[in-house]
């Protein structure tokens, strides 16, 4: 986004663990000038360890325990890459990823937690580790729903009788019982007693487990996990429709395969949290081990280490002095007991009481509030004498990214009226999705240009979305994409960061163009105030390309993508969007539509792509050019998850008022009809008799198609029903 200080150094945070989440919050409050921050995490959210048992028991909803990394990264000015790290190349200073090219760093930190996946026969197929927490929580929610519906037996086996295993066993037993299902939960422990606590605490835990009817198998050696039981040596098998592994903390396999200094697969770090022998790399949380101060795997240490990590990352980027951290030897354990009751243990003393649950609840909610209640970034105040109208524009909402930054349809129409009419080899010029030219050897070529002001910080993701967006004009004409020229504006940055950024943009753009059957042949680059990416694209078609003017009476309108991306992007700018909704919308926006275009181009009488002028504006473009009226069926129009709620709450794009004024709708009002779309869906007018066959073809290609309205002879009116 807008950058007033040149970027010179790349900081990469691998993983969305508790320490990194707190670093991001602190970074947003005081950003280090010149440092570009990247976060790499498989998902858009990260679960908070402390609230997981309460979530499993039903005391917290999913939103209560998930840290929204999208919002945190927006607050910190960081880009978020939704991918899994699979390695580190320390010589090249690159993080290797599962689904895209490596990401370079000058300084990096690793906070990826641990796994509880167990190396047991059948566990990979039938079991689930208690960590990573998000995978376990999702599996538990599905199992609980099926158990309540009577689809599976409420038989649960927990392998591991430590604090984590017992706590989760009690949470699951309580949730099943509260749901009206008689639970059968068994804890399987290899030792002679449950572990990780003193004698007094053990007695209290055993009593709480007995109250919930939990069975305990001691000195039990697991031989195999099957679809319906856990097979033990010398003991009867344990029924298990759900098997949870909680027997210890295991490092991620990919870390063991690196050249990082390790102890039993955990990354070795010093008192300043640096990886031993590496001045550019840090590690924190459960994935790291401190030989000078070994401690159990507990979230409290990651939380306490966060301020020191934040300081030392800044020092490593700026040449400052680092601090050291000495984790406390003793720490308070607050253990949930299934119901809203908890036990506390510290210094060998344990206490059990409902009051402790309320105390734990306050601690946990306070932590999550720190990561959820992020201060809004104030716009710089402009003072002094101003020209007339400046204050009004400054008081308006900030300019959106993507297509929300476009000039309105009415303003643009007035500007293109003065352009000369098509002549010579130019069949059609301004006014449609692309210009149409006759080719000397026969057939037609289409040409268009489009660019986007950055809507996310990630150059590769922006390049992908911008390429899909530009190709939309070619697909809308029913043409086969041919070549593309890139126009790239980078924020001011050092030469090394320019090289990294341009490499990411080029690779991402090439991937989209190649998937569409086109070739990236060059372009132009410059530096400016913010990231902007665009493409000039051409395509070919043997017969006359589709335009907006060929629609026929009775045609049904088919739309291939949801609307509402502009609302979500506007909410994201204001820190109001749910990270999961934002991530889901971006994923759709980055998917090419060549398969949809091939299906629709064979039958459509008219076609366009829905972009900055909103669905209403693009429907009216077809109506005006074809001499038609249109009826849109409100409930049939697909909407991105989260967009309706945001729109109802008054969130809108900065281009919304212009779109509404330029495309009036009769019979009702829906703000989302005027929402500017970035890389939006194809909108095709299809003969009524061929609609079902077209929808079937789209589905067979794994594509979406939605009947959203119908055309009739008229004078360009649009009605909502």
CSV table of N, CA and C in Angstrom, one decimal, residues 44-128:
chain,number,residue,atom,x,y,z
A,44,UNK,N,-5.6,-18.6,7.5
A,44,UNK,CA,-5.8,-17.2,7.8
A,44,UNK,C,-6.0,-16.9,9.3
A,45,UNK,N,-6.2,-18.0,10.1
A,45,UNK,CA,-6.4,-17.8,11.5
A,45,UNK,C,-5.4,-18.8,12.2
A,46,UNK,N,-5.2,-18.5,13.5
A,46,UNK,CA,-4.4,-19.4,14.3
A,46,UNK,C,-5.1,-19.6,15.6
A,47,UNK,N,-5.3,-20.8,16.1
A,47,UNK,CA,-6.0,-21.0,17.4
A,47,UNK,C,-5.2,-20.7,18.6
A,48,UNK,N,-5.8,-20.1,19.6
A,48,UNK,CA,-5.2,-19.8,20.9
A,48,UNK,C,-5.3,-21.1,21.8
A,49,UNK,N,-4.1,-21.5,22.2
A,49,UNK,CA,-4.0,-22.8,23.0
A,49,UNK,C,-4.9,-22.7,24.2
A,50,UNK,N,-4.9,-21.6,24.9
A,50,UNK,CA,-5.5,-21.6,26.2
A,50,UNK,C,-7.0,-21.8,26.2
A,51,UNK,N,-7.7,-21.5,25.1
A,51,UNK,CA,-9.1,-21.6,25.0
A,51,UNK,C,-9.6,-22.9,24.3
A,52,UNK,N,-8.6,-23.7,23.9
A,52,UNK,CA,-9.1,-24.9,23.1
A,52,UNK,C,-9.9,-25.9,23.9
A,53,UNK,N,-9.5,-26.2,25.2
A,53,UNK,CA,-10.4,-27.1,26.0
A,53,UNK,C,-11.8,-26.5,26.2
A,54,UNK,N,-11.9,-25.2,26.4
A,54,UNK,CA,-13.2,-24.6,26.6
A,54,UNK,C,-14.0,-24.6,25.3
A,55,UNK,N,-13.3,-24.5,24.1
A,55,UNK,CA,-14.0,-24.6,22.9
A,55,UNK,C,-14.5,-26.0,22.7
A,56,UNK,N,-13.7,-27.0,22.9
A,56,UNK,CA,-14.1,-28.4,22.8
A,56,UNK,C,-15.3,-28.7,23.7
A,57,UNK,N,-15.3,-28.2,24.9
A,57,UNK,CA,-16.4,-28.4,25.9
A,57,UNK,C,-17.6,-27.7,25.5
A,58,UNK,N,-17.5,-26.7,24.6
A,58,UNK,CA,-18.7,-26.0,24.2
A,58,UNK,C,-18.9,-24.6,24.8
A,59,UNK,N,-17.9,-24.2,25.6
A,59,UNK,CA,-18.0,-22.9,26.3
A,59,UNK,C,-17.6,-21.7,25.4
A,60,UNK,N,-16.8,-22.0,24.4
A,60,UNK,CA,-16.4,-20.9,23.4
A,60,UNK,C,-16.8,-21.3,22.0
A,61,UNK,N,-17.2,-20.4,21.2
A,61,UNK,CA,-17.4,-20.6,19.8
A,61,UNK,C,-16.0,-20.6,19.1
A,62,UNK,N,-16.1,-21.0,17.8
A,62,UNK,CA,-14.9,-21.0,17.0
A,62,UNK,C,-14.2,-19.6,16.9
A,63,UNK,N,-15.0,-18.6,16.8
A,63,UNK,CA,-14.4,-17.3,16.6
A,63,UNK,C,-13.7,-16.8,17.9
A,64,UNK,N,-14.2,-17.3,19.1
A,64,UNK,CA,-13.6,-16.9,20.3
A,64,UNK,C,-12.1,-17.3,20.5
A,65,UNK,N,-11.7,-18.4,19.9
A,65,UNK,CA,-10.3,-18.8,20.1
A,65,UNK,C,-9.4,-18.7,18.9
A,66,UNK,N,-9.9,-18.1,17.8
A,66,UNK,CA,-9.1,-18.0,16.6
A,66,UNK,C,-8.5,-16.6,16.5
A,67,UNK,N,-7.2,-16.5,16.3
A,67,UNK,CA,-6.5,-15.3,16.1
A,67,UNK,C,-6.6,-14.9,14.7
A,68,UNK,N,-7.1,-13.8,14.3
A,68,UNK,CA,-7.3,-13.4,12.9
A,68,UNK,C,-6.0,-12.8,12.4
A,69,UNK,N,-5.3,-13.6,11.7
A,69,UNK,CA,-4.0,-13.2,11.2
A,69,UNK,C,-4.1,-12.1,10.0
A,70,UNK,N,-5.2,-12.2,9.3
A,70,UNK,CA,-5.4,-11.2,8.2
A,70,UNK,C,-5.5,-9.8,8.8
A,71,UNK,N,-6.3,-9.7,9.9
A,71,UNK,CA,-6.5,-8.4,10.5
A,71,UNK,C,-5.2,-7.9,11.2
A,72,UNK,N,-4.5,-8.8,11.8
A,72,UNK,CA,-3.2,-8.5,12.5
A,72,UNK,C,-2.2,-8.0,11.4
A,73,UNK,N,-2.1,-8.7,10.3
A,73,UNK,CA,-1.2,-8.3,9.3
A,73,UNK,C,-1.6,-7.0,8.7
A,74,UNK,N,-2.8,-6.7,8.5
A,74,UNK,CA,-3.3,-5.4,8.0
A,74,UNK,C,-2.8,-4.3,9.0
A,75,UNK,N,-3.0,-4.6,10.3
A,75,UNK,CA,-2.6,-3.7,11.3
A,75,UNK,C,-1.1,-3.4,11.3
A,76,UNK,N,-0.3,-4.4,11.0
A,76,UNK,CA,1.1,-4.3,11.1
A,76,UNK,C,1.7,-3.9,9.7
A,77,UNK,N,0.9,-3.7,8.7
A,77,UNK,CA,1.4,-3.4,7.4
A,77,UNK,C,2.1,-4.6,6.8
A,78,UNK,N,1.8,-5.8,7.1
A,78,UNK,CA,2.5,-7.0,6.7
A,78,UNK,C,1.7,-7.7,5.6
A,79,UNK,N,2.4,-8.4,4.8
A,79,UNK,CA,1.7,-9.3,3.8
A,79,UNK,C,1.6,-10.7,4.5
A,80,UNK,N,0.5,-11.3,4.2
A,80,UNK,CA,0.3,-12.7,4.7
A,80,UNK,C,0.2,-13.7,3.5
A,81,UNK,N,1.1,-14.6,3.6
A,81,UNK,CA,1.1,-15.7,2.5
A,81,UNK,C,0.5,-16.9,3.2
A,82,UNK,N,-0.6,-17.4,2.6
A,82,UNK,CA,-1.2,-18.6,3.1
A,82,UNK,C,-0.6,-19.8,2.4
A,83,UNK,N,0.4,-20.3,3.1
A,83,UNK,CA,1.1,-21.5,2.6
A,83,UNK,C,1.9,-22.1,3.7
A,84,UNK,N,2.4,-23.3,3.5
A,84,UNK,CA,3.1,-24.1,4.5
A,84,UNK,C,4.6,-24.0,4.2
A,85,UNK,N,5.4,-23.7,5.2
A,85,UNK,CA,6.8,-23.7,5.1
A,85,UNK,C,7.2,-25.2,5.1
A,86,UNK,N,8.2,-25.5,4.2
A,86,UNK,CA,8.7,-26.9,4.1
A,86,UNK,C,10.2,-27.0,4.2
A,87,UNK,N,10.9,-25.8,4.4
A,87,UNK,CA,12.3,-25.8,4.5
A,87,UNK,C,12.9,-24.5,4.6
A,88,UNK,N,14.2,-24.4,4.9
A,88,UNK,CA,14.9,-23.1,5.0
A,88,UNK,C,16.2,-23.3,4.3
A,89,UNK,N,16.5,-22.4,3.3
A,89,UNK,CA,17.8,-22.4,2.7
A,89,UNK,C,18.6,-21.3,3.3
A,90,UNK,N,19.5,-21.6,4.2
A,90,UNK,CA,20.2,-20.5,5.0
A,90,UNK,C,21.2,-19.9,4.1
A,91,UNK,N,21.8,-20.6,3.2
A,91,UNK,CA,22.8,-19.9,2.3
A,91,UNK,C,22.2,-18.9,1.4
A,92,UNK,N,21.0,-19.1,0.9
A,92,UNK,CA,20.3,-18.2,0.0
A,92,UNK,C,19.4,-17.3,0.8
A,93,UNK,N,19.2,-17.6,2.1
A,93,UNK,CA,18.3,-16.9,2.9
A,93,UNK,C,16.9,-16.9,2.3
A,94,UNK,N,16.4,-18.1,2.2
A,94,UNK,CA,15.0,-18.2,1.6
A,94,UNK,C,14.2,-19.2,2.4
A,95,UNK,N,12.9,-19.0,2.6
A,95,UNK,CA,12.0,-19.9,3.2
A,95,UNK,C,11.4,-20.7,2.0
A,96,UNK,N,11.4,-22.0,2.1
A,96,UNK,CA,10.9,-22.8,1.0
A,96,UNK,C,9.4,-23.1,1.4
A,97,UNK,N,8.6,-23.0,0.4
A,97,UNK,CA,7.1,-23.2,0.6
A,97,UNK,C,6.6,-24.3,-0.2
A,98,UNK,N,5.4,-24.9,0.3
A,98,UNK,CA,4.8,-26.0,-0.4
A,98,UNK,C,4.2,-25.7,-1.7
A,99,UNK,N,3.5,-24.5,-1.8
A,99,UNK,CA,2.7,-24.2,-2.9
A,99,UNK,C,3.1,-23.0,-3.8
A,100,UNK,N,4.3,-22.4,-3.5
A,100,UNK,CA,4.7,-21.3,-4.4
A,100,UNK,C,6.3,-21.2,-4.3
A,101,UNK,N,6.8,-20.3,-5.0
A,101,UNK,CA,8.3,-20.1,-5.0
A,101,UNK,C,8.8,-19.6,-3.7
A,102,UNK,N,10.1,-19.9,-3.4
A,102,UNK,CA,10.7,-19.5,-2.1
A,102,UNK,C,10.5,-18.0,-1.8
A,103,UNK,N,10.5,-17.6,-0.5
A,103,UNK,CA,10.4,-16.2,-0.1
A,103,UNK,C,11.7,-15.8,0.5
A,104,UNK,N,12.3,-14.8,0.1
A,104,UNK,CA,13.6,-14.4,0.6
A,104,UNK,C,13.5,-13.6,1.9
A,105,UNK,N,14.5,-13.6,2.7
A,105,UNK,CA,14.5,-12.9,3.9
A,105,UNK,C,15.9,-12.3,4.2
A,106,UNK,N,15.9,-11.2,5.0
A,106,UNK,CA,17.2,-10.7,5.6
A,106,UNK,C,17.2,-11.1,7.0
A,107,UNK,N,16.1,-11.1,7.7
A,107,UNK,CA,15.9,-11.6,9.0
A,107,UNK,C,14.6,-12.4,9.1
A,108,UNK,N,14.7,-13.6,9.7
A,108,UNK,CA,13.5,-14.4,9.8
A,108,UNK,C,13.3,-15.0,11.2
A,109,UNK,N,12.1,-15.4,11.5
A,109,UNK,CA,11.8,-16.0,12.8
A,109,UNK,C,10.8,-17.1,12.6
A,110,UNK,N,11.0,-18.2,13.3
A,110,UNK,CA,10.2,-19.4,13.2
A,110,UNK,C,9.4,-19.6,14.4
A,111,UNK,N,8.0,-19.7,14.3
A,111,UNK,CA,7.1,-20.0,15.4
A,111,UNK,C,6.0,-20.8,14.9
A,112,UNK,N,6.3,-22.1,14.6
A,112,UNK,CA,5.3,-23.0,13.9
A,112,UNK,C,4.8,-24.1,14.9
A,113,UNK,N,5.1,-24.0,16.2
A,113,UNK,CA,4.5,-24.9,17.1
A,113,UNK,C,5.0,-26.3,17.0
A,114,UNK,N,4.2,-27.3,17.4
A,114,UNK,CA,4.6,-28.7,17.4
A,114,UNK,C,3.4,-29.5,16.8
A,115,UNK,N,3.6,-30.8,16.7
A,115,UNK,CA,2.5,-31.7,16.3
A,115,UNK,C,2.4,-32.8,17.3
A,116,UNK,N,1.2,-33.4,17.3
A,116,UNK,CA,1.0,-34.5,18.2
A,116,UNK,C,0.7,-35.8,17.3
A,117,UNK,N,1.0,-35.7,16.0
A,117,UNK,CA,0.8,-36.8,15.2
A,117,UNK,C,1.7,-37.9,15.6
A,118,UNK,N,1.2,-39.1,15.7
A,118,UNK,CA,2.0,-40.2,16.3
A,118,UNK,C,2.4,-41.3,15.2
A,119,UNK,N,3.6,-41.8,15.4
A,119,UNK,CA,4.1,-42.8,14.5
A,119,UNK,C,3.7,-44.2,15.0
A,120,UNK,N,2.4,-44.4,14.8
A,120,UNK,CA,1.7,-45.7,15.2
A,120,UNK,C,1.0,-46.3,13.9
A,121,UNK,N,1.0,-47.6,13.8
A,121,UNK,CA,0.3,-48.2,12.7
A,121,UNK,C,-1.2,-47.8,12.7
A,122,UNK,N,-1.7,-47.2,11.6
A,122,UNK,CA,-3.1,-46.8,11.5
A,122,UNK,C,-3.4,-45.4,12.0
A,123,UNK,N,-2.5,-44.8,12.7
A,123,UNK,CA,-2.8,-43.5,13.3
A,123,UNK,C,-3.0,-42.4,12.2
A,124,UNK,N,-2.2,-42.4,11.2
A,124,UNK,CA,-2.3,-41.4,10.1
A,124,UNK,C,-3.6,-41.5,9.4
A,125,UNK,N,-4.2,-42.7,9.3
A,125,UNK,CA,-5.4,-42.9,8.6
A,125,UNK,C,-6.6,-42.7,9.5
A,126,UNK,N,-6.5,-43.0,10.7
A,126,UNK,CA,-7.7,-43.0,11.6
A,126,UNK,C,-7.6,-42.1,12.8
A,127,UNK,N,-6.4,-41.6,13.1
A,127,UNK,CA,-6.3,-40.7,14.3
A,127,UNK,C,-6.1,-39.3,14.0
A,128,UNK,N,-6.1,-38.4,15.0
A,128,UNK,CA,-5.8,-37.0,14.8
A,128,UNK,C,-5.0,-36.5,16.0
